[in-house]
One Martini backbone bead per residue (centre of mass of N, CA, C, O) as a GRO file, in nm:
protein
  475
    1MET     BB    1   0.097   0.035   0.021
    2ASN     BB    2   0.063   0.369  -0.024
    3ARG     BB    3   0.054   0.696   0.054
    4PRO     BB    4  -0.236   0.759  -0.036
    5ALA     BB    5  -0.360   0.540   0.143
    6ARG     BB    6  -0.270   0.657   0.409
    7ASP     BB    7  -0.408   0.934   0.380
    8ALA     BB    8  -0.696   0.818   0.359
    9LEU     BB    9  -0.691   0.672   0.642
   10ALA     BB   10  -0.613   0.957   0.800
   11HIS     BB   11  -0.873   1.082   0.748
   12PRO     BB   12  -1.093   1.280   0.862
   13GLY     BB   13  -1.366   1.118   0.908
   14PRO     BB   14  -1.542   0.943   0.705
   15ILE     BB   15  -1.497   0.593   0.596
   16LEU     BB   16  -1.459   0.362   0.320
   17LEU     BB   17  -1.385   0.021   0.356
   18VAL     BB   18  -1.229  -0.213   0.105
   19PRO     BB   19  -1.154  -0.517   0.146
   20GLY     BB   20  -1.107  -0.843   0.073
   21SER     BB   21  -1.164  -0.898   0.387
   22VAL     BB   22  -1.366  -1.000   0.678
   23LEU     BB   23  -1.353  -1.049   1.028
   24LEU     BB   24  -1.586  -1.228   1.174
   25PRO     BB   25  -1.723  -1.419   1.416
   26GLU     BB   26  -1.786  -1.645   1.183
   27GLY     BB   27  -1.569  -1.527   0.985
   28PRO     BB   28  -1.455  -1.496   0.678
   29VAL     BB   29  -1.537  -1.235   0.433
   30ASP     BB   30  -1.639  -1.146   0.121
   31GLY     BB   31  -1.756  -0.838   0.004
   32TRP     BB   32  -1.688  -0.641   0.237
   33ALA     BB   33  -1.754  -0.352   0.454
   34VAL     BB   34  -1.667  -0.028   0.608
   35VAL     BB   35  -1.773   0.227   0.837
   36VAL     BB   36  -1.591   0.507   0.963
   37ASP     BB   37  -1.710   0.691   1.260
   38ASP     BB   38  -1.635   0.838   1.543
   39GLY     BB   39  -1.462   0.565   1.634
   40ARG     BB   40  -1.663   0.380   1.462
   41PHE     BB   41  -1.878   0.143   1.343
   42ALA     BB   42  -2.137   0.243   1.138
   43ALA     BB   43  -2.079   0.005   0.921
   44VAL     BB   44  -2.160  -0.345   0.820
   45GLY     BB   45  -2.115  -0.489   0.486
   46PRO     BB   46  -2.188  -0.502   0.187
   47VAL     BB   47  -2.061  -0.314  -0.054
   48ASP     BB   48  -2.314  -0.228  -0.215
   49GLU     BB   49  -2.479  -0.136   0.029
   50LEU     BB   50  -2.277   0.086   0.135
   51ALA     BB   51  -2.257   0.249  -0.129
   52ARG     BB   52  -2.561   0.329  -0.136
   53SER     BB   53  -2.574   0.450   0.172
   54HIS     BB   54  -2.271   0.605   0.090
   55PRO     BB   55  -2.225   0.814  -0.172
   56HIS     BB   56  -2.021   1.039  -0.037
   57LEU     BB   57  -1.809   0.808  -0.029
   58ASN     BB   58  -1.486   0.720  -0.074
   59ALA     BB   59  -1.325   0.445  -0.155
   60VAL     BB   60  -1.101   0.226   0.024
   61THR     BB   61  -0.900   0.002  -0.137
   62MET     BB   62  -0.796  -0.355  -0.020
   63PRO     BB   63  -0.759  -0.651  -0.176
   64ASP     BB   64  -0.488  -0.760   0.004
   65HIS     BB   65  -0.680  -0.735   0.268
   66LEU     BB   66  -0.742  -0.777   0.610
   67LEU     BB   67  -1.012  -0.718   0.828
   68MET     BB   68  -0.954  -0.699   1.182
   69PRO     BB   69  -0.944  -0.736   1.492
   70GLY     BB   70  -0.795  -0.643   1.755
   71PHE     BB   71  -0.594  -0.720   1.994
   72VAL     BB   72  -0.611  -0.857   2.335
   73ASP     BB   73  -0.437  -0.783   2.631
   74THR     BB   74  -0.509  -0.941   2.945
   75HIS     BB   75  -0.182  -0.920   3.034
   76HIS     BB   76   0.004  -0.654   3.185
   77HIS     BB   77   0.332  -0.463   3.236
   78LEU     BB   78   0.431  -0.165   3.137
   79THR     BB   79   0.671  -0.098   3.365
   80GLN     BB   80   0.855  -0.373   3.266
   81SER     BB   81   1.015  -0.331   2.988
   82PHE     BB   82   1.319  -0.298   3.088
   83GLY     BB   83   1.304  -0.633   3.197
   84ALA     BB   84   1.218  -0.862   3.000
   85ALA     BB   85   1.503  -1.020   2.970
   86LEU     BB   86   1.526  -1.107   3.283
   87ALA     BB   87   1.336  -1.378   3.246
   88PHE     BB   88   1.546  -1.547   3.128
   89GLY     BB   89   1.592  -1.856   3.283
   90GLU     BB   90   1.389  -1.829   3.518
   91PRO     BB   91   1.237  -1.889   3.786
   92SER     BB   92   0.988  -1.866   3.975
   93GLU     BB   93   0.890  -1.577   4.125
   94ILE     BB   94   1.034  -1.305   4.001
   95PHE     BB   95   0.895  -1.063   4.136
   96ARG     BB   96   1.081  -1.057   4.391
   97ARG     BB   97   1.370  -1.014   4.217
   98VAL     BB   98   1.266  -0.806   3.977
   99TRP     BB   99   1.000  -0.626   3.970
  100VAL     BB  100   0.998  -0.480   4.237
  101PRO     BB  101   1.280  -0.339   4.214
  102LEU     BB  102   1.244  -0.210   3.935
  103GLU     BB  103   0.989  -0.036   3.986
  104GLY     BB  104   1.119   0.108   4.240
  105ALA     BB  105   1.337   0.266   4.036
  106LEU     BB  106   1.114   0.449   3.926
  107ASP     BB  107   1.031   0.732   3.776
  108GLU     BB  108   0.836   0.924   3.592
  109GLU     BB  109   1.000   0.907   3.329
  110SER     BB  110   1.057   0.599   3.328
  111ALA     BB  111   0.764   0.504   3.351
  112TYR     BB  112   0.660   0.638   3.096
  113THR     BB  113   0.863   0.513   2.897
  114ALA     BB  114   0.803   0.217   2.956
  115ALA     BB  115   0.499   0.226   2.884
  116LYS     BB  116   0.532   0.334   2.591
  117LEU     BB  117   0.708   0.105   2.490
  118ALA     BB  118   0.498  -0.118   2.536
  119ALA     BB  119   0.282   0.012   2.352
  120LEU     BB  120   0.444   0.003   2.094
  121GLU     BB  121   0.479  -0.303   2.079
  122ALA     BB  122   0.178  -0.370   2.080
  123LEU     BB  123   0.097  -0.221   1.822
  124ARG     BB  124   0.294  -0.370   1.633
  125GLY     BB  125   0.136  -0.652   1.724
  126GLY     BB  126  -0.196  -0.576   1.718
  127PHE     BB  127  -0.265  -0.419   1.973
  128THR     BB  128  -0.550  -0.223   2.102
  129THR     BB  129  -0.545  -0.374   2.388
  130VAL     BB  130  -0.459  -0.327   2.740
  131ALA     BB  131  -0.392  -0.492   3.053
  132ASP     BB  132  -0.303  -0.331   3.342
  133ALA     BB  133  -0.188  -0.463   3.667
  134GLY     BB  134  -0.011  -0.257   3.782
  135THR     BB  135   0.203  -0.049   3.956
  136ARG     BB  136   0.505  -0.019   4.176
  137ALA     BB  137   0.554   0.252   4.120
  138ASP     BB  138   0.620   0.580   4.266
  139VAL     BB  139   0.344   0.674   4.102
  140ASP     BB  140   0.116   0.806   3.930
  141VAL     BB  141  -0.111   0.645   3.726
  142ASP     BB  142  -0.115   0.875   3.508
  143VAL     BB  143   0.150   0.801   3.374
  144VAL     BB  144   0.038   0.549   3.231
  145ALA     BB  145  -0.203   0.679   3.093
  146SER     BB  146  -0.039   0.882   2.922
  147ALA     BB  147   0.124   0.676   2.764
  148ALA     BB  148  -0.113   0.532   2.629
  149ARG     BB  149  -0.247   0.780   2.504
  150ASP     BB  150   0.003   0.880   2.340
  151ALA     BB  151   0.025   0.611   2.174
  152GLY     BB  152  -0.291   0.492   2.117
  153ILE     BB  153  -0.399   0.297   2.344
  154ARG     BB  154  -0.594   0.078   2.494
  155CYS     BB  155  -0.667   0.091   2.862
  156VAL     BB  156  -0.660  -0.123   3.137
  157LEU     BB  157  -0.630   0.035   3.453
  158GLY     BB  158  -0.448  -0.045   3.722
  159LEU     BB  159  -0.489  -0.052   4.086
  160VAL     BB  160  -0.314  -0.107   4.355
  161CYS     BB  161  -0.461  -0.295   4.664
  162ASN     BB  162  -0.254  -0.343   4.872
  163ASP     BB  163  -0.274  -0.439   5.257
  164ALA     BB  164  -0.067  -0.677   5.321
  165ASP     BB  165   0.149  -0.733   5.605
  166GLY     BB  166   0.285  -1.000   5.652
  167PRO     BB  167   0.180  -1.308   5.780
  168ASP     BB  168  -0.097  -1.151   5.917
  169GLY     BB  169  -0.234  -0.952   5.710
  170GLN     BB  170  -0.514  -1.095   5.624
  171ASP     BB  171  -0.642  -1.041   5.924
  172GLY     BB  172  -0.723  -0.774   5.874
  173THR     BB  173  -0.943  -0.478   5.825
  174GLY     BB  174  -0.821  -0.286   5.646
  175ASP     BB  175  -0.760  -0.005   5.422
  176PRO     BB  176  -0.918   0.290   5.376
  177ALA     BB  177  -0.718   0.425   5.176
  178VAL     BB  178  -0.733   0.211   4.955
  179LEU     BB  179  -1.043   0.234   4.902
  180GLU     BB  180  -1.044   0.533   4.835
  181SER     BB  181  -0.857   0.510   4.590
  182ALA     BB  182  -1.034   0.313   4.433
  183GLU     BB  183  -1.282   0.495   4.402
  184LYS     BB  184  -1.135   0.726   4.252
  185HIS     BB  185  -1.030   0.560   4.015
  186LEU     BB  186  -1.310   0.470   3.898
  187ALA     BB  187  -1.391   0.791   3.854
  188ARG     BB  188  -1.150   0.936   3.693
  189TRP     BB  189  -1.219   0.804   3.379
  190THR     BB  190  -1.466   0.935   3.294
  191GLY     BB  191  -1.488   0.952   2.939
  192ASP     BB  192  -1.248   0.814   2.847
  193PRO     BB  193  -1.152   0.684   2.536
  194LEU     BB  194  -0.890   0.483   2.651
  195VAL     BB  195  -0.944   0.478   2.964
  196HIS     BB  196  -0.990   0.194   3.195
  197PRO     BB  197  -1.074   0.109   3.495
  198SER     BB  198  -0.892  -0.075   3.754
  199LEU     BB  199  -0.827  -0.333   3.971
  200ALA     BB  200  -0.556  -0.456   4.199
  201VAL     BB  201  -0.394  -0.770   4.292
  202SER     BB  202  -0.123  -0.940   4.297
  203ILE     BB  203  -0.211  -1.139   4.535
  204PRO     BB  204  -0.415  -1.264   4.764
  205GLU     BB  205  -0.194  -1.223   5.006
  206ALA     BB  206  -0.178  -0.889   4.955
  207ALA     BB  207  -0.471  -0.895   5.087
  208THR     BB  208  -0.728  -0.841   5.260
  209GLU     BB  209  -1.034  -0.966   5.295
  210PRO     BB  210  -1.194  -0.698   5.292
  211THR     BB  211  -1.056  -0.596   5.029
  212LEU     BB  212  -1.138  -0.824   4.841
  213ARG     BB  213  -1.441  -0.773   4.875
  214ALA     BB  214  -1.454  -0.468   4.808
  215THR     BB  215  -1.331  -0.472   4.521
  216ALA     BB  216  -1.542  -0.655   4.401
  217ARG     BB  217  -1.783  -0.471   4.451
  218MET     BB  218  -1.683  -0.209   4.313
  219ALA     BB  219  -1.639  -0.329   4.033
  220ALA     BB  220  -1.923  -0.435   3.981
  221GLU     BB  221  -2.064  -0.153   4.008
  222ALA     BB  222  -1.863  -0.023   3.771
  223GLY     BB  223  -1.788  -0.233   3.539
  224ALA     BB  224  -1.530  -0.373   3.636
  225VAL     BB  225  -1.203  -0.499   3.718
  226VAL     BB  226  -1.014  -0.754   3.889
  227GLN     BB  227  -0.668  -0.804   3.920
  228ILE     BB  228  -0.531  -1.145   3.967
  229HIS     BB  229  -0.294  -1.353   4.073
  230VAL     BB  230  -0.369  -1.705   4.007
  231ASN     BB  231  -0.241  -2.004   4.029
  232GLU     BB  232   0.073  -1.991   3.921
  233HIS     BB  233   0.234  -2.106   4.175
  234LEU     BB  234   0.327  -2.344   4.389
  235ALA     BB  235   0.406  -2.169   4.631
  236GLY     BB  236   0.131  -2.018   4.651
  237VAL     BB  237  -0.047  -2.264   4.694
  238GLU     BB  238   0.096  -2.366   4.953
  239ARG     BB  239   0.053  -2.117   5.130
  240SER     BB  240  -0.258  -2.135   5.124
  241LEU     BB  241  -0.285  -2.417   5.249
  242VAL     BB  242  -0.148  -2.347   5.517
  243ARG     BB  243  -0.333  -2.098   5.593
  244HIS     BB  244  -0.646  -2.207   5.480
  245GLY     BB  245  -0.691  -2.494   5.337
  246LEU     BB  246  -0.666  -2.342   5.054
  247ARG     BB  247  -0.673  -2.246   4.757
  248PRO     BB  248  -0.674  -1.948   4.611
  249LEU     BB  249  -0.944  -1.980   4.457
  250GLU     BB  250  -1.100  -2.095   4.699
  251HIS     BB  251  -1.059  -1.851   4.881
  252LEU     BB  252  -1.206  -1.644   4.702
  253HIS     BB  253  -1.474  -1.792   4.717
  254ARG     BB  254  -1.524  -1.788   5.026
  255ILE     BB  255  -1.514  -1.451   5.029
  256GLY     BB  256  -1.657  -1.344   4.749
  257ALA     BB  257  -1.446  -1.279   4.480
  258LEU     BB  258  -1.594  -1.414   4.278
  259GLY     BB  259  -1.661  -1.329   3.930
  260PRO     BB  260  -1.708  -1.121   3.656
  261GLN     BB  261  -1.492  -0.907   3.791
  262LEU     BB  262  -1.278  -1.130   3.762
  263LEU     BB  263  -0.923  -1.138   3.671
  264ALA     BB  264  -0.739  -1.425   3.623
  265ALA     BB  265  -0.409  -1.467   3.632
  266HIS     BB  266  -0.322  -1.768   3.459
  267ALA     BB  267  -0.432  -2.035   3.594
  268THR     BB  268  -0.235  -2.311   3.585
  269LEU     BB  269  -0.344  -2.441   3.876
  270LEU     BB  270  -0.604  -2.666   3.820
  271THR     BB  271  -0.876  -2.805   3.932
  272PRO     BB  272  -1.177  -2.934   3.871
  273ARG     BB  273  -1.316  -2.757   4.082
  274GLU     BB  274  -1.204  -2.482   3.980
  275LEU     BB  275  -1.335  -2.495   3.704
  276THR     BB  276  -1.621  -2.489   3.817
  277LEU     BB  277  -1.600  -2.218   3.960
  278LEU     BB  278  -1.548  -2.048   3.710
  279ALA     BB  279  -1.805  -2.125   3.555
  280ASP     BB  280  -2.024  -2.058   3.779
  281THR     BB  281  -1.917  -1.741   3.829
  282GLY     BB  282  -1.781  -1.596   3.563
  283THR     BB  283  -1.490  -1.605   3.565
  284ALA     BB  284  -1.195  -1.469   3.448
  285VAL     BB  285  -0.916  -1.538   3.218
  286SER     BB  286  -0.560  -1.522   3.174
  287TYR     BB  287  -0.394  -1.661   2.910
  288ASN     BB  288  -0.022  -1.724   2.942
  289PRO     BB  289   0.187  -1.902   2.751
  290VAL     BB  290   0.466  -1.757   2.749
  291ALA     BB  291   0.496  -1.732   3.055
  292SER     BB  292   0.503  -2.034   3.106
  293ALA     BB  293   0.767  -2.085   2.943
  294TRP     BB  294   0.954  -1.869   3.092
  295LYS     BB  295   0.810  -1.858   3.428
  296GLY     BB  296   0.662  -2.130   3.498
  297ASN     BB  297   0.477  -2.433   3.611
  298ALA     BB  298   0.242  -2.408   3.386
  299VAL     BB  299  -0.047  -2.486   3.184
  300ALA     BB  300  -0.329  -2.381   3.103
  301PRO     BB  301  -0.656  -2.534   3.052
  302ALA     BB  302  -0.794  -2.400   2.785
  303THR     BB  303  -0.959  -2.616   2.636
  304THR     BB  304  -1.125  -2.684   2.887
  305MET     BB  305  -1.239  -2.405   2.935
  306ALA     BB  306  -1.391  -2.387   2.669
  307GLU     BB  307  -1.571  -2.641   2.720
  308ARG     BB  308  -1.679  -2.521   3.014
  309GLY     BB  309  -1.727  -2.194   2.980
  310VAL     BB  310  -1.482  -2.024   3.025
  311ARG     BB  311  -1.366  -1.716   3.060
  312PHE     BB  312  -1.122  -1.606   2.803
  313GLY     BB  313  -0.798  -1.483   2.740
  314THR     BB  314  -0.500  -1.334   2.609
  315GLY     BB  315  -0.159  -1.301   2.736
  316THR     BB  316   0.176  -1.174   2.784
  317ASP     BB  317   0.316  -1.051   3.046
  318GLY     BB  318   0.547  -0.887   2.883
  319THR     BB  319   0.707  -1.058   2.674
  320ARG     BB  320   0.552  -1.027   2.377
  321GLY     BB  321   0.428  -0.803   2.105
  322ASP     BB  322   0.249  -1.058   1.940
  323GLY     BB  323  -0.051  -1.167   1.841
  324PHE     BB  324   0.018  -1.411   1.656
  325ARG     BB  325   0.224  -1.552   1.846
  326LEU     BB  326   0.022  -1.587   2.074
  327ALA     BB  327  -0.177  -1.770   1.925
  328ASP     BB  328   0.028  -1.990   1.869
  329ALA     BB  329   0.104  -2.042   2.169
  330ALA     BB  330  -0.176  -2.124   2.266
  331GLU     BB  331  -0.190  -2.384   2.094
  332PHE     BB  332   0.094  -2.513   2.143
  333ALA     BB  333   0.072  -2.551   2.449
  334GLN     BB  334  -0.169  -2.746   2.435
  335ARG     BB  335  -0.031  -2.964   2.269
  336LEU     BB  336   0.205  -3.025   2.464
  337ALA     BB  337   0.042  -3.058   2.743
  338TYR     BB  338  -0.225  -3.231   2.603
  339GLY     BB  339  -0.251  -3.335   2.303
  340LEU     BB  340  -0.030  -3.554   2.275
  341ALA     BB  341  -0.141  -3.745   2.508
  342THR     BB  342  -0.452  -3.758   2.357
  343GLY     BB  343  -0.466  -3.700   2.035
  344ASP     BB  344  -0.495  -3.384   1.991
  345SER     BB  345  -0.478  -3.217   1.671
  346SER     BB  346  -0.635  -2.929   1.735
  347CYS     BB  347  -0.683  -2.756   1.997
  348GLY     BB  348  -0.952  -2.574   1.892
  349ALA     BB  349  -0.846  -2.443   1.667
  350GLY     BB  350  -0.799  -2.143   1.516
  351TRP     BB  351  -1.058  -1.987   1.611
  352THR     BB  352  -1.014  -1.992   1.916
  353TRP     BB  353  -0.755  -1.799   1.924
  354LEU     BB  354  -0.879  -1.558   1.784
  355GLU     BB  355  -1.115  -1.518   1.975
  356ARG     BB  356  -0.944  -1.492   2.245
  357GLY     BB  357  -0.767  -1.246   2.117
  358THR     BB  358  -1.033  -1.070   2.104
  359HIS     BB  359  -1.345  -1.095   2.220
  360GLY     BB  360  -1.260  -1.265   2.463
  361GLY     BB  361  -1.074  -1.048   2.582
  362ALA     BB  362  -1.276  -0.817   2.602
  363ASP     BB  363  -1.459  -0.964   2.802
  364ALA     BB  364  -1.247  -1.018   3.030
  365VAL     BB  365  -1.192  -0.683   3.062
  366GLY     BB  366  -1.494  -0.542   3.021
  367LEU     BB  367  -1.521  -0.475   2.672
  368GLY     BB  368  -1.740  -0.635   2.496
  369SER     BB  369  -1.934  -0.379   2.415
  370LEU     BB  370  -1.690  -0.213   2.257
  371THR     BB  371  -1.494  -0.455   2.167
  372GLY     BB  372  -1.350  -0.729   1.939
  373THR     BB  373  -1.540  -0.648   1.690
  374VAL     BB  374  -1.692  -0.639   1.364
  375GLU     BB  375  -1.937  -0.395   1.436
  376ALA     BB  376  -2.194  -0.211   1.470
  377GLY     BB  377  -2.094   0.030   1.732
  378LYS     BB  378  -1.815  -0.035   1.756
  379ALA     BB  379  -1.506   0.004   1.801
  380ALA     BB  380  -1.236   0.106   1.581
  381ASP     BB  381  -1.055  -0.180   1.637
  382PHE     BB  382  -0.802  -0.243   1.392
  383LEU     BB  383  -0.677  -0.441   1.115
  384LEU     BB  384  -0.436  -0.450   0.844
  385VAL     BB  385  -0.376  -0.744   0.654
  386ASP     BB  386  -0.136  -0.892   0.465
  387VAL     BB  387  -0.223  -1.164   0.227
  388ASP     BB  388   0.016  -1.103   0.005
  389THR     BB  389   0.190  -1.366   0.103
  390PRO     BB  390   0.363  -1.655   0.140
  391GLU     BB  391   0.194  -1.735   0.405
  392LEU     BB  392  -0.124  -1.636   0.290
  393ALA     BB  393  -0.205  -1.659  -0.018
  394LEU     BB  394  -0.245  -1.984   0.016
  395SER     BB  395  -0.562  -2.023   0.102
  396TRP     BB  396  -0.760  -2.269   0.306
  397ASP     BB  397  -0.736  -2.154   0.629
  398LEU     BB  398  -0.720  -1.861   0.767
  399PRO     BB  399  -0.728  -1.894   1.074
  400TRP     BB  400  -0.494  -2.094   1.088
  401GLU     BB  401  -0.284  -1.918   0.936
  402LEU     BB  402  -0.278  -1.686   1.138
  403VAL     BB  403  -0.176  -1.860   1.375
  404ARG     BB  404   0.077  -2.012   1.230
  405ARG     BB  405   0.176  -1.762   0.999
  406GLY     BB  406   0.150  -1.516   1.152
  407ASN     BB  407   0.269  -1.165   1.174
  408ARG     BB  408   0.361  -0.835   1.229
  409ASP     BB  409   0.472  -0.784   0.932
  410GLN     BB  410   0.160  -0.804   0.808
  411ILE     BB  411   0.100  -0.528   0.939
  412THR     BB  412  -0.002  -0.225   0.813
  413ALA     BB  413  -0.248  -0.147   1.016
  414VAL     BB  414  -0.352   0.054   1.309
  415PHE     BB  415  -0.659   0.086   1.492
  416VAL     BB  416  -0.789   0.334   1.730
  417ALA     BB  417  -1.077   0.478   1.745
  418GLY     BB  418  -1.041   0.534   1.418
  419VAL     BB  419  -0.726   0.566   1.440
  420LEU     BB  420  -0.422   0.597   1.300
  421ARG     BB  421  -0.134   0.449   1.475
  422MET     BB  422  -0.015   0.238   1.251
  423TRP     BB  423   0.255   0.215   0.997
  424GLN     BB  424   0.452  -0.022   0.916
  425GLY     BB  425   0.560  -0.023   1.236
  426ARG     BB  426   0.481   0.288   1.271
  427PRO     BB  427   0.411   0.563   1.420
  428THR     BB  428   0.167   0.811   1.432
  429GLY     BB  429   0.264   1.142   1.539
  430TRP     BB  430   0.534   0.995   1.642
  431ASP     BB  431   0.863   0.909   1.778
  432GLY     BB  432   0.981   0.595   1.811
  433ALA     BB  433   1.293   0.610   1.797
  434ALA     BB  434   1.329   0.815   2.028
  435LEU     BB  435   1.209   0.640   2.248
  436VAL     BB  436   1.408   0.404   2.233
  437GLU     BB  437   1.658   0.569   2.297
  438ARG     BB  438   1.565   0.671   2.574
  439ALA     BB  439   1.508   0.393   2.704
  440ALA     BB  440   1.794   0.278   2.702
  441GLY     BB  441   1.914   0.476   2.911
  442LEU     BB  442   1.708   0.438   3.144
  443ALA     BB  443   1.735   0.130   3.178
  444ARG     BB  444   2.026   0.113   3.271
  445ALA     BB  445   1.986   0.279   3.530
  446ALA     BB  446   1.756   0.116   3.662
  447VAL     BB  447   1.890  -0.164   3.677
  448ALA     BB  448   2.149  -0.078   3.829
  449GLY     BB  449   1.959   0.046   4.087
  450ALA     BB  450   1.757  -0.210   4.177
  451GLY     BB  451   1.859  -0.497   4.282
  452VAL     BB  452   1.868  -0.733   4.100
  453THR     BB  453   1.793  -1.094   4.109
  454ARG     BB  454   1.969  -1.355   3.958
  455VAL     BB  455   2.016  -1.692   3.899
  456HIS     BB  456   2.109  -1.648   3.609
  457PRO     BB  457   2.304  -1.594   3.368
  458THR     BB  458   2.388  -1.502   3.093
  459SER     BB  459   2.433  -1.662   2.800
  460THR     BB  460   2.730  -1.585   2.768
  461ALA     BB  461   2.820  -1.666   3.054
  462ALA     BB  462   2.714  -1.958   3.040
  463ARG     BB  463   2.898  -2.047   2.811
  464ALA     BB  464   3.167  -1.998   2.955
  465LEU     BB  465   3.112  -2.189   3.192
  466ASP     BB  466   3.073  -2.443   3.019
  467ARG     BB  467   3.351  -2.439   2.891
  468ASP     BB  468   3.509  -2.458   3.158
  469ARG     BB  469   3.383  -2.723   3.258
  470LYS     BB  470   3.470  -2.901   3.017
  471GLY     BB  471   3.772  -2.844   3.044
  472SER     BB  472   3.806  -2.959   3.331
  473ALA     BB  473   3.707  -3.248   3.268
  474ARG     BB  474   3.932  -3.317   3.060
  475ARG     BB  475   4.169  -3.269   3.278
   0.00000   0.00000   0.00000
């Protein structure tokens, strides 16, 4: 696509887009078009029908492109982007050794830059919405909101509501100041076109039981979600069993914190009973397959969750911002963890992972009525994907091919709220290269001063140690 096409797509006011095909909830269809106006899909339907009903609009035709919903990242930590590579080769519960000290070392400028860098990567990878699970940086959460807004991405913005300190902290009465801040946060972003408030608790043991109950109630009343890391690591499950005689998810159920307002991040260690609890209460899950591979104890049983009717989307957990590679990882992790052993050669098929990466994710983060599908009235959060490529041109089953062979290099354009935000991997309206350069300098200073503790050396150092060990053995 050439410069005139870009200029036509960036034109303010209504536009009629005529791609080669449109990905609807039912699957891809040819011969359809969309009208984008005032940040939303004003109309979606057959080309001839839309051309007749909108004769004043000049069509922007893209015969070699698929128009599809943008991906929704249901679990991210935007202010952790400076240390993404620090998770490589590390054992579980790295938040204690890496993320807490790293975010604690950020000031306003570095927190803003880290969050905007993460948003840039997400947009490049086709994500139009990210759910940020709250920052531990000692800055106003508006710093993260400003970064997301300036980058042009939709953000479900978490406010951390931890109030349990020490081994007996959960038995406390709750911190009124935490709940007051939570109430203000939920009201603060009313009417914001891109920022949607959310509450967050790092892990169930990080908040008192009254606060867990109160945040659940407040979020439900506000139509928001509470994001909590649940049943992610063996150590956390065991601590809960020792303390409560219940696993973390069971504990949340006992105190009344499960429900449609809860977004449980990871949920990799689930018993059959806990799957039933999720399904019965309408609790949503963020399935994070790449995080499981990089730093987890297990892979969430996502195909079983789909079969049981559990609401879930897919999240990166800040690992890598590529929506197509995340969809591939979602299916591939199920095949390795469950499919090979049972002879399941489909593992939900391609459509499952596209669905969970788009409108399933939007539903999980509480935005299902706003975004996630290409339909009239929804926010115009969408991608234009070049399907005239060696990977996709010979299409026999486009949903499967997008999952298995799609990647961010094939994304020509990214729109959020009807605005062209990314063109051929570069942001529109601001300097992405300058941001990356600034982030590199700030990241070096932040990591150096954070007191991060890694178990494993870098790969280069590990190779040298291995070479020395083998040399000593031969001697």
